[in-house]
Coordinates of C-alpha atoms and ligand atoms in Angstrom, one line a residue:
M1 CA 9.2 108.3 27.5
K2 CA 9.2 107.9 23.8
A3 CA 6.6 105.5 22.5
N4 CA 9.2 103.3 20.7
L5 CA 10.9 102.6 24.0
T6 CA 7.8 101.2 25.8
K7 CA 8.6 97.6 24.8
D8 CA 12.2 97.9 26.1
W9 CA 10.9 99.5 29.3
L10 CA 8.4 96.7 29.9
A11 CA 11.1 94.1 29.3
L12 CA 13.4 95.8 31.7
E13 CA 10.7 96.0 34.4
M14 CA 10.4 92.2 34.1
H15 CA 14.1 91.8 34.5
A16 CA 14.0 94.0 37.5
E17 CA 11.2 91.9 39.1
R18 CA 13.3 88.8 38.5
L19 CA 16.5 90.3 39.8
K20 CA 15.0 91.9 42.9
A21 CA 14.1 88.5 44.1
Q22 CA 17.7 87.3 44.0
H23 CA 20.3 88.4 46.6
L24 CA 23.7 89.4 45.3
R25 CA 25.0 86.4 47.2
E26 CA 22.9 84.2 45.0
L27 CA 23.8 86.0 41.8
F28 CA 27.5 85.4 42.6
A29 CA 27.0 81.8 43.7
N30 CA 25.1 81.0 40.5
D31 CA 27.5 82.6 38.1
P32 CA 31.2 82.2 38.8
E33 CA 32.0 84.1 35.6
R34 CA 30.1 87.2 36.8
F35 CA 33.1 89.5 37.1
Q36 CA 34.3 88.5 33.7
S37 CA 31.0 89.3 32.1
L38 CA 30.1 92.4 34.0
A39 CA 33.5 94.3 34.4
F40 CA 34.6 96.4 31.5
S41 CA 37.8 98.3 30.8
L42 CA 39.6 100.9 28.7
D43 CA 43.3 100.4 29.2
D44 CA 44.0 100.5 32.9
L45 CA 40.6 102.0 33.8
L46 CA 38.2 99.2 34.9
I47 CA 34.6 99.5 35.9
D48 CA 33.1 96.6 37.8
F49 CA 29.3 96.4 37.6
S50 CA 29.3 92.8 39.0
K51 CA 28.2 94.1 42.4
E52 CA 25.1 95.7 40.9
K53 CA 21.7 93.9 41.0
I54 CA 22.1 93.1 37.3
D55 CA 23.0 90.2 35.0
S56 CA 24.0 89.9 31.4
F57 CA 20.4 89.4 30.3
A58 CA 19.2 92.7 31.9
L59 CA 22.3 94.5 30.7
N60 CA 21.7 93.4 27.1
A61 CA 18.1 94.7 27.5
L62 CA 19.5 98.0 28.7
V63 CA 21.9 98.2 25.7
Q64 CA 18.8 97.6 23.5
L65 CA 17.1 100.5 25.2
A66 CA 20.1 102.7 24.4
A67 CA 20.1 101.6 20.8
D68 CA 16.3 102.3 20.4
A69 CA 16.7 105.7 22.1
Q70 CA 19.0 106.6 19.3
V71 CA 22.0 107.3 21.6
E72 CA 24.4 106.8 18.7
A73 CA 22.6 109.2 16.4
R74 CA 22.3 111.8 19.1
R75 CA 26.0 111.5 20.0
D76 CA 26.9 111.9 16.3
A77 CA 24.6 114.9 16.1
M78 CA 26.4 116.5 19.1
V79 CA 29.8 115.7 17.6
Q80 CA 28.9 117.2 14.2
G81 CA 27.9 120.5 15.9
E82 CA 24.1 120.2 15.5
K83 CA 22.2 122.6 17.8
I84 CA 21.1 119.9 20.2
N85 CA 20.6 122.4 23.0
S86 CA 17.3 123.3 21.5
T87 CA 16.0 125.6 24.2
E88 CA 19.0 127.9 23.8
N89 CA 19.5 127.1 20.1
R90 CA 23.2 126.1 20.7
A91 CA 25.5 123.4 19.7
V92 CA 27.2 121.3 22.4
L93 CA 30.9 120.9 21.6
H94 CA 32.9 120.7 24.8
M95 CA 34.5 117.6 23.2
A96 CA 36.1 120.0 20.7
L97 CA 38.0 121.7 23.6
R98 CA 40.2 118.6 23.9
D99 CA 40.2 117.9 20.1
G100 CA 37.7 115.1 20.7
I101 CA 35.8 115.8 17.5
P102 CA 36.8 115.2 13.9
A103 CA 38.3 118.1 11.8
G104 CA 36.1 120.2 9.7
V105 CA 33.1 120.7 12.1
T106 CA 31.8 124.3 11.9
V107 CA 29.3 126.3 13.9
D108 CA 27.7 129.2 12.2
G109 CA 30.4 129.0 9.6
Q110 CA 33.3 129.0 12.1
D111 CA 35.8 126.2 12.1
V112 CA 35.5 125.0 15.7
L113 CA 38.9 123.3 16.2
A114 CA 40.8 126.2 14.6
D115 CA 39.1 128.6 17.1
V116 CA 39.8 126.3 20.0
E117 CA 43.4 126.0 19.0
A118 CA 43.9 129.7 18.7
V119 CA 42.5 130.6 22.2
R120 CA 44.2 127.6 23.8
E121 CA 47.6 128.7 22.6
R122 CA 47.0 132.2 23.9
F123 CA 45.8 131.2 27.4
L124 CA 48.5 128.5 27.8
E125 CA 51.1 131.1 26.8
F126 CA 49.8 133.6 29.3
A127 CA 49.8 130.8 32.0
E128 CA 53.4 130.1 31.2
A129 CA 54.3 133.8 31.4
V130 CA 52.7 134.1 34.8
R131 CA 54.5 130.9 36.0
T132 CA 57.9 131.9 34.7
G133 CA 57.6 135.6 35.7
A134 CA 57.7 136.8 32.1
Y135 CA 54.4 138.5 32.9
K136 CA 55.3 140.5 36.0
T137 CA 53.5 142.5 38.7
V138 CA 53.4 146.3 38.4
S139 CA 56.5 146.4 40.6
G140 CA 58.4 143.9 38.4
Q141 CA 58.0 140.9 40.7
T142 CA 56.8 137.3 39.9
F143 CA 53.2 136.6 41.0
T144 CA 53.0 134.5 44.1
D145 CA 49.2 134.1 44.3
V146 CA 46.3 133.8 41.9
V147 CA 42.7 134.3 42.9
N148 CA 40.0 132.9 40.6
I149 CA 36.6 134.6 41.0
G150 CA 33.8 132.6 39.5
I151 CA 30.9 130.3 40.5
G152 CA 29.3 127.1 39.3
G153 CA 31.1 125.9 36.2
S154 CA 33.4 128.9 36.4
D155 CA 34.7 127.6 39.8
L156 CA 34.0 123.9 40.4
G157 CA 36.0 122.6 37.5
P158 CA 39.2 124.5 38.3
V159 CA 38.8 123.9 42.0
M160 CA 38.3 120.1 41.5
V161 CA 41.1 119.7 39.0
T162 CA 43.7 121.6 41.0
A163 CA 42.8 119.7 44.1
S164 CA 42.9 116.4 42.2
L165 CA 46.3 117.1 40.7
A166 CA 47.9 118.6 43.8
P167 CA 51.1 116.6 43.3
W168 CA 51.6 118.4 40.0
H169 CA 51.1 121.9 41.4
D170 CA 54.3 123.8 41.0
G171 CA 53.1 127.2 40.0
P172 CA 51.8 130.1 42.2
R173 CA 49.4 129.5 45.0
L174 CA 45.8 129.3 43.9
H175 CA 42.7 130.6 45.7
F176 CA 39.1 130.4 44.7
V177 CA 36.3 132.8 45.6
S178 CA 32.8 131.8 44.5
N179 CA 30.2 132.6 47.3
V180 CA 28.6 136.0 47.4
D181 CA 28.9 135.7 51.2
G182 CA 31.5 138.4 51.9
A183 CA 33.2 136.0 54.2
H184 CA 34.6 134.1 51.2
I185 CA 36.3 137.1 49.6
V186 CA 37.4 138.8 52.8
D187 CA 38.8 135.6 54.3
T188 CA 40.6 134.8 51.0
L189 CA 42.1 138.3 50.3
T190 CA 43.0 139.3 53.8
P191 CA 46.2 137.1 54.1
L192 CA 47.3 137.9 50.5
N193 CA 49.5 140.7 49.2
P194 CA 47.8 142.6 46.4
A195 CA 51.3 143.6 45.1
T196 CA 52.0 140.0 44.1
T197 CA 48.4 138.7 43.4
L198 CA 46.7 138.1 40.1
V199 CA 42.9 138.1 40.0
I200 CA 41.2 136.1 37.3
V201 CA 37.5 136.8 36.8
A202 CA 35.8 133.9 35.2
S203 CA 32.3 134.1 34.0
K204 CA 30.8 132.6 30.8
T205 CA 28.1 135.3 30.7
F206 CA 30.0 138.1 32.7
T207 CA 26.6 138.9 34.3
T208 CA 26.5 136.5 37.2
A209 CA 25.6 138.6 40.2
E210 CA 27.9 136.8 42.7
T211 CA 30.9 137.0 40.4
M212 CA 30.4 140.6 39.5
L213 CA 30.1 141.7 43.1
N214 CA 33.2 139.6 44.2
F215 CA 35.1 141.1 41.3
S216 CA 34.3 144.7 42.2
T217 CA 35.4 144.0 45.8
A218 CA 38.6 142.4 44.5
L219 CA 39.2 145.3 42.2
A220 CA 38.8 147.8 45.0
W221 CA 41.3 145.8 47.1
L222 CA 43.8 145.9 44.2
K223 CA 43.2 149.6 43.6
L224 CA 43.8 150.5 47.2
A225 CA 47.4 149.1 46.8
L226 CA 48.2 149.6 43.2
G227 CA 46.1 152.6 42.2
E228 CA 45.4 153.0 38.5
Q229 CA 47.8 150.2 37.6
A230 CA 45.5 147.7 39.4
G231 CA 44.1 146.5 36.0
Q232 CA 47.5 144.9 35.2
H233 CA 46.7 142.4 38.0
V234 CA 43.5 141.3 36.3
A235 CA 42.7 138.7 33.7
A236 CA 39.3 137.6 32.5
V237 CA 37.7 134.5 30.9
S238 CA 34.3 134.9 29.3
T239 CA 32.2 134.4 26.2
N240 CA 31.0 138.0 26.6
L241 CA 34.0 139.9 25.3
A242 CA 32.0 143.1 24.8
T243 CA 31.3 143.3 28.5
T244 CA 34.8 142.5 29.7
R245 CA 35.8 145.6 27.7
T246 CA 33.4 147.8 29.6
Y247 CA 35.3 146.8 32.8
G248 CA 38.5 148.1 31.2
I249 CA 40.2 144.7 31.2
D250 CA 43.0 144.8 28.6
D251 CA 42.2 142.5 25.6
T252 CA 45.6 140.8 25.9
R253 CA 44.5 139.3 29.2
V254 CA 40.9 138.4 28.1
F255 CA 40.4 134.8 27.0
G256 CA 37.2 133.9 25.2
F257 CA 35.2 130.7 24.7
W258 CA 32.0 130.0 22.9
D259 CA 28.3 129.6 23.6
W260 CA 28.6 126.0 22.6
V261 CA 30.5 125.3 25.8
G262 CA 28.2 124.8 28.8
G263 CA 29.5 126.3 32.1
R264 CA 29.6 122.9 33.7
Y265 CA 31.5 121.5 30.7
S266 CA 34.0 124.4 30.5
V267 CA 37.1 123.4 32.5
W268 CA 38.8 122.3 29.3
S269 CA 38.5 125.8 27.9
A270 CA 40.1 129.1 29.0
I271 CA 38.1 128.5 32.2
G272 CA 41.0 126.1 32.9
L273 CA 43.5 129.1 33.0
P274 CA 44.1 128.9 36.8
V275 CA 44.7 125.2 36.4
A276 CA 47.3 125.8 33.7
I277 CA 48.9 128.5 35.9
A278 CA 49.1 126.1 38.8
L279 CA 50.2 122.9 37.0
G280 CA 51.8 124.1 33.8
K281 CA 51.2 123.5 30.1
Q282 CA 52.3 119.9 30.1
A283 CA 50.0 118.6 32.8
F284 CA 47.1 120.6 31.4
T285 CA 47.7 119.1 27.9
E286 CA 47.8 115.6 29.4
F287 CA 44.5 116.3 31.2
L288 CA 43.0 117.3 27.8
A289 CA 44.6 114.2 26.2
G290 CA 42.9 111.9 28.7
A291 CA 39.5 113.4 28.0
K292 CA 40.2 113.0 24.2
A293 CA 41.0 109.3 24.7
M294 CA 37.6 108.8 26.5
D295 CA 35.9 110.8 23.7
E296 CA 37.4 108.6 21.0
H297 CA 36.3 105.5 22.9
F298 CA 32.8 107.0 23.4
R299 CA 32.5 107.8 19.7
S300 CA 33.7 104.5 18.4
A301 CA 33.1 101.6 20.8
P302 CA 29.9 99.5 20.3
L303 CA 27.2 100.3 22.9
S304 CA 27.7 96.9 24.5
S305 CA 31.3 97.7 25.5
N306 CA 31.2 101.5 25.6
L307 CA 32.1 102.6 29.2
P308 CA 30.1 105.8 29.4
V309 CA 27.1 104.1 27.8
L310 CA 27.2 101.2 30.2
F311 CA 27.8 103.5 33.2
A312 CA 24.8 105.5 32.2
L313 CA 22.7 102.4 31.7
I314 CA 23.5 101.2 35.2
G315 CA 22.3 104.6 36.4
I316 CA 19.1 104.2 34.5
W317 CA 18.7 100.7 35.9
R318 CA 19.1 101.9 39.5
R319 CA 17.0 105.0 39.1
N320 CA 14.1 103.8 36.9
F321 CA 13.8 100.0 37.5
L322 CA 15.1 99.5 41.1
K323 CA 13.8 103.0 42.0
Y324 CA 16.8 104.3 44.0
P325 CA 16.6 108.1 44.2
T326 CA 20.2 108.9 45.2
V327 CA 23.7 107.8 44.5
A328 CA 26.7 108.1 46.9
L329 CA 29.9 108.9 45.0
I330 CA 32.8 107.9 47.2
P331 CA 36.3 108.5 46.0
Y332 CA 38.9 106.5 48.0
D333 CA 41.3 109.2 46.8
Q334 CA 41.8 112.2 49.0
H335 CA 42.8 114.3 46.0
L336 CA 39.3 113.7 44.6
A337 CA 37.7 115.2 47.7
R338 CA 35.9 117.8 45.5
F339 CA 35.0 115.4 42.7
P340 CA 31.5 114.7 44.2
A341 CA 30.8 118.4 44.3
Y342 CA 31.9 118.7 40.7
V343 CA 29.8 115.8 39.5
Q344 CA 26.8 117.2 41.5
Q345 CA 26.7 120.3 39.2
L346 CA 27.6 118.3 36.1
D347 CA 24.9 115.7 36.6
M348 CA 22.1 117.5 38.6
E349 CA 22.2 120.7 36.6
S350 CA 22.2 118.7 33.4
N351 CA 19.6 116.1 34.1
G352 CA 17.5 117.6 36.9
K353 CA 14.7 118.1 34.4
R354 CA 11.0 117.2 34.4
V355 CA 10.0 117.9 30.8
Q356 CA 11.1 116.3 27.5
L357 CA 12.6 118.1 24.5
D358 CA 9.2 118.7 23.2
G359 CA 8.0 120.3 26.4
T360 CA 5.8 117.4 27.5
P361 CA 6.2 116.0 31.1
I362 CA 8.4 113.0 31.7
Q363 CA 6.5 110.1 33.2
E364 CA 9.7 108.5 34.6
S365 CA 12.1 109.7 37.3
T366 CA 15.2 111.5 35.9
G367 CA 18.5 112.6 37.5
A368 CA 19.3 111.0 40.8
V369 CA 20.6 113.0 43.8
I370 CA 24.4 112.7 43.8
W371 CA 26.3 113.2 47.0
G372 CA 29.5 112.0 48.6
E373 CA 32.7 112.5 50.5
P374 CA 36.0 110.7 50.3
G375 CA 36.6 107.3 51.9
T376 CA 37.7 106.3 54.4
N377 CA 36.2 109.4 56.1
A378 CA 32.8 108.5 54.8
Q379 CA 32.9 105.2 56.6
H380 CA 33.1 106.9 59.9
S381 CA 30.1 109.2 59.3
F382 CA 27.2 108.1 57.0
F383 CA 28.2 104.6 56.0
Q384 CA 26.1 103.3 58.9
L385 CA 23.0 104.3 57.0
I386 CA 24.3 102.9 53.7
H387 CA 24.9 99.5 55.4
Q388 CA 22.0 99.2 57.7
G389 CA 19.5 102.0 57.0
S390 CA 16.0 101.5 55.7
D391 CA 16.8 102.8 52.2
V392 CA 19.1 101.3 49.6
I393 CA 21.7 103.8 48.4
P394 CA 23.9 102.6 45.5
V395 CA 27.5 103.6 45.7
D396 CA 30.0 104.5 43.0
F397 CA 33.5 103.9 44.4
L398 CA 36.7 105.4 42.8
A399 CA 40.2 104.2 43.6
A400 CA 43.7 104.3 42.2
A401 CA 45.9 101.2 42.4
N402 CA 48.9 103.5 43.2
P403 CA 49.2 106.6 45.3
S404 CA 49.9 109.9 43.5
S405 CA 51.7 111.5 46.4
Q406 CA 55.3 110.5 47.4
S407 CA 56.7 111.1 50.8
V408 CA 60.2 111.4 52.3
F409 CA 59.0 111.0 55.8
G410 CA 56.6 108.0 55.8
D411 CA 55.5 104.9 54.0
V412 CA 52.8 106.1 51.6
Q413 CA 52.5 102.6 50.1
H414 CA 51.4 101.3 53.5
H415 CA 48.7 104.1 53.7
H416 CA 47.6 103.2 50.2
E417 CA 47.3 99.5 50.9
T418 CA 45.1 100.3 53.8
L419 CA 43.0 102.6 51.7
L420 CA 42.6 99.9 49.0
T421 CA 41.7 97.2 51.5
N422 CA 39.0 99.5 52.8
V423 CA 37.4 100.3 49.5
L424 CA 37.3 96.6 48.6
A425 CA 35.9 95.7 52.0
Q426 CA 33.1 98.3 51.8
A427 CA 31.9 97.0 48.4
Q428 CA 32.0 93.4 49.8
A429 CA 30.1 94.3 53.0
L430 CA 27.5 96.1 50.9
A431 CA 27.0 93.3 48.5
F432 CA 27.2 90.3 50.7
G433 CA 26.4 91.6 54.2
R434 CA 26.6 89.3 57.2
N435 CA 23.6 87.1 58.0
A436 CA 22.3 86.2 61.4
E437 CA 24.0 82.8 61.5
A438 CA 27.4 84.2 60.8
V439 CA 26.9 87.1 63.3
R440 CA 25.8 84.6 65.9
A441 CA 28.9 82.4 65.2
D442 CA 31.2 85.4 65.5
M443 CA 29.8 86.3 68.9
Q444 CA 29.9 82.7 70.1
A445 CA 33.6 82.5 69.1
A446 CA 34.2 85.7 71.1
G447 CA 32.6 84.0 74.2
L448 CA 29.5 86.2 74.6
A449 CA 26.6 84.8 76.7
A450 CA 23.7 83.2 74.8
E451 CA 21.2 85.8 76.0
Q452 CA 23.4 88.7 75.0
I453 CA 24.0 87.1 71.6
E454 CA 20.3 86.9 70.8
Q455 CA 19.8 90.5 71.9
L456 CA 22.5 91.7 69.6
V457 CA 22.0 89.6 66.5
P458 CA 19.4 91.9 64.8
H459 CA 21.6 94.9 65.4
R460 CA 24.8 93.3 64.2
T461 CA 23.3 91.7 61.1
F462 CA 24.1 93.3 57.7
P463 CA 21.4 92.7 55.1
G464 CA 23.8 93.0 52.1
D465 CA 22.3 93.0 48.6
R466 CA 23.3 96.7 48.4
P467 CA 24.7 97.6 44.9
S468 CA 27.9 99.3 44.1
T469 CA 30.1 100.0 41.1
S470 CA 33.9 100.2 41.5
I471 CA 36.0 102.3 39.2
I472 CA 39.7 101.4 39.5
Y473 CA 42.6 103.0 37.7
R474 CA 46.4 102.8 37.8
Q475 CA 47.1 106.3 39.3
L476 CA 45.3 109.6 39.5
T477 CA 47.4 111.4 36.8
P478 CA 46.3 114.4 34.7
N479 CA 45.5 111.9 31.9
T480 CA 43.4 109.7 34.2
L481 CA 41.5 112.6 35.6
G482 CA 40.7 113.7 32.0
R483 CA 39.4 110.3 31.3
L484 CA 37.3 110.2 34.5
V485 CA 35.7 113.6 33.9
A486 CA 34.9 112.8 30.3
L487 CA 33.4 109.4 31.4
F488 CA 31.0 111.2 33.7
E489 CA 30.2 113.9 31.1
H490 CA 29.3 111.3 28.5
K491 CA 27.3 109.3 31.1
V492 CA 25.2 112.3 31.7
F493 CA 24.7 112.8 28.0
V494 CA 23.5 109.2 27.5
Q495 CA 21.1 109.4 30.4
G496 CA 19.7 112.7 29.1
V497 CA 19.1 111.1 25.7
I498 CA 17.2 108.1 27.2
W499 CA 15.1 110.4 29.4
G500 CA 14.6 112.7 26.4
V501 CA 15.6 115.8 28.2
N502 CA 17.8 118.7 27.2
S503 CA 20.9 118.1 29.4
Y504 CA 22.4 121.5 28.3
D505 CA 20.1 124.2 29.6
Q506 CA 19.5 125.2 33.3
W507 CA 16.3 127.2 33.4
G508 CA 15.8 125.9 36.9
V509 CA 18.4 128.3 38.3
E510 CA 16.7 131.4 36.9
L511 CA 13.7 132.0 39.1
G512 CA 15.7 132.3 42.3
K513 CA 18.0 134.9 40.6
K514 CA 15.0 136.9 39.5
L515 CA 13.3 136.8 42.9
A516 CA 16.6 137.8 44.7
T517 CA 16.9 140.8 42.4
A518 CA 13.3 141.8 43.2
L519 CA 14.0 141.5 47.0
A520 CA 17.2 143.6 46.9
P521 CA 15.4 147.0 47.6
A522 CA 13.7 145.5 50.6
L523 CA 17.0 144.5 52.1
R524 CA 18.7 147.8 51.2
E525 CA 15.9 150.0 52.4
R526 CA 14.7 147.8 55.2
T527 CA 11.2 147.6 53.9
V528 CA 8.6 144.8 53.4
P529 CA 7.0 144.8 49.9
A530 CA 3.2 144.9 50.1
D531 CA 2.8 142.0 47.6
V532 CA 5.2 139.6 49.2
D533 CA 3.9 136.3 50.8
A534 CA 3.3 136.2 54.6
S535 CA 6.3 133.9 55.3
T536 CA 8.8 136.1 53.4
A537 CA 7.3 139.2 55.0
G538 CA 7.7 137.7 58.5
L539 CA 11.3 136.6 57.8
L540 CA 12.2 140.1 56.4
K541 CA 10.8 141.8 59.5
H542 CA 12.8 139.5 61.7
I543 CA 16.0 140.1 59.7
H544 CA 15.4 143.9 59.8
A545 CA 14.9 143.8 63.5
L546 CA 18.1 141.8 64.0
R547 CA 20.4 143.7 61.7
A548 CA 22.9 146.0 63.2
Ligands
F6P601 O1 23.3 129.7 37.7 C1 23.8 128.6 37.2 C2 24.9 128.9 36.2 O2 24.4 129.5 35.1 C3 25.7 127.7 35.9 O3 25.2 127.0 34.9 C4 27.1 128.3 35.6 O4 28.1 127.4 35.6 C5 27.2 129.4 36.7 O5 25.8 129.8 36.8 C6 28.1 130.5 36.4 O6 27.8 131.2 35.3 P1 28.8 132.2 34.6 O7 30.0 131.4 34.2 O8 28.1 132.8 33.4 O9 29.1 133.3 35.6

């Protein structure tokens, strides 16, 4: 931690000691205005922090920490295109992809917004051509299916956005292949017809082993059916245009982006091509507009009412002062089923770091482990542990006031009311619990025998005092999803600034790639390298013996 933050840190530790001693029940009883002072909104999007173990005094101290950590100056440096990704010497300008930065920003002499606009027009035009059938298969048909091949940021964003906006999906069917496990591509391609399938290969670097292998398999599949014309069923998205050419992919179907877009921040770029094909230009543009609205708020609102800043600070509070190592992200929104997986990469690849920008070790804990599943399903699997387990796990709930699916055969409103009652009830149960007296009274009213009651009381008691944040919005539209994703992106940025890490590199994924490459001959030739450790040698021998 930077020296100038020590005072803020010490003050926050004192607030934490004070607040740890007070149950959320007491905090609510002592302050009837708690919701008014701890819930914040931007239009219909409301974030309620009142069920966190926090009060206005501690929140103000957190805001002071953000101010002293120079969050605003770092944000402005990012927006102006400074190369804040110092270990890769790159600017960080994903906000430009949705016009969320002011005009005139340049990187290495290039006008960023002009470049963005030019590529966006091209890929949205291509998406419309695929949707309308203006761009046809080799036999003159309209494409029925699109297979996106990519991994990490070249997969999770399009997967999550298309799933989240399923009610807007009126284009060709979409399929995603990411895993190098052959099962993924074989299972995906087998039911498809290559004569009406478009393959998009998406890779920022165009060197990622999994993607390149999956692409060569998909190309072989296309060639088997279409021969030399197979290339007409391929499009590519990459920053590495020189390499896309070596694969013979026609430049008219290659869509670029820039090294100032991190993979996990790239869904707004041409990486969103499959989304645009599935949903169309209008929905995609509304998705961008939602993110831009959040960008504008993030750039202009004071720290004390800035949603991404406050959301980040609550995360810092949980992680560094209350010492909770994980966060459960639970969307009460089936369309957001892949949102936790998306946020896992966004957050954990960005802030899973242990050294500061200057290379010195960080003394404090950084990125929390993010995990989650949609509610109400989660209630019937791991919520037992969240309610009564020995560890406290803070929860971030997401819920829409209105459903985004309509139905002709059932009452979706009734489903939605049930969903909403559950999300509200879970946050209540976590915060307030149910003490022994109340549990005892319940069982007495139900007519249980005194002895049985005493046996069951400890098992049926809920400690409560378990924090959660609820994020509530009108409806999960393209605009809302854009705002939500940008909210999480900026939260990650602010936390990275406070921890002093580079949120935009990912060196931690490199070693495994290198070791896998080194082990490739051993698998191919069924040998055991002399210099390999005893465990890996043993495992290799076992695998060799088992392989057919
Ligand atoms: O290995 C991690 C990673 O580099 C991610 O950061 C990235 O999103 C993913 O791999 C895919 O990379 P690419 O788009 O270059 O294929």
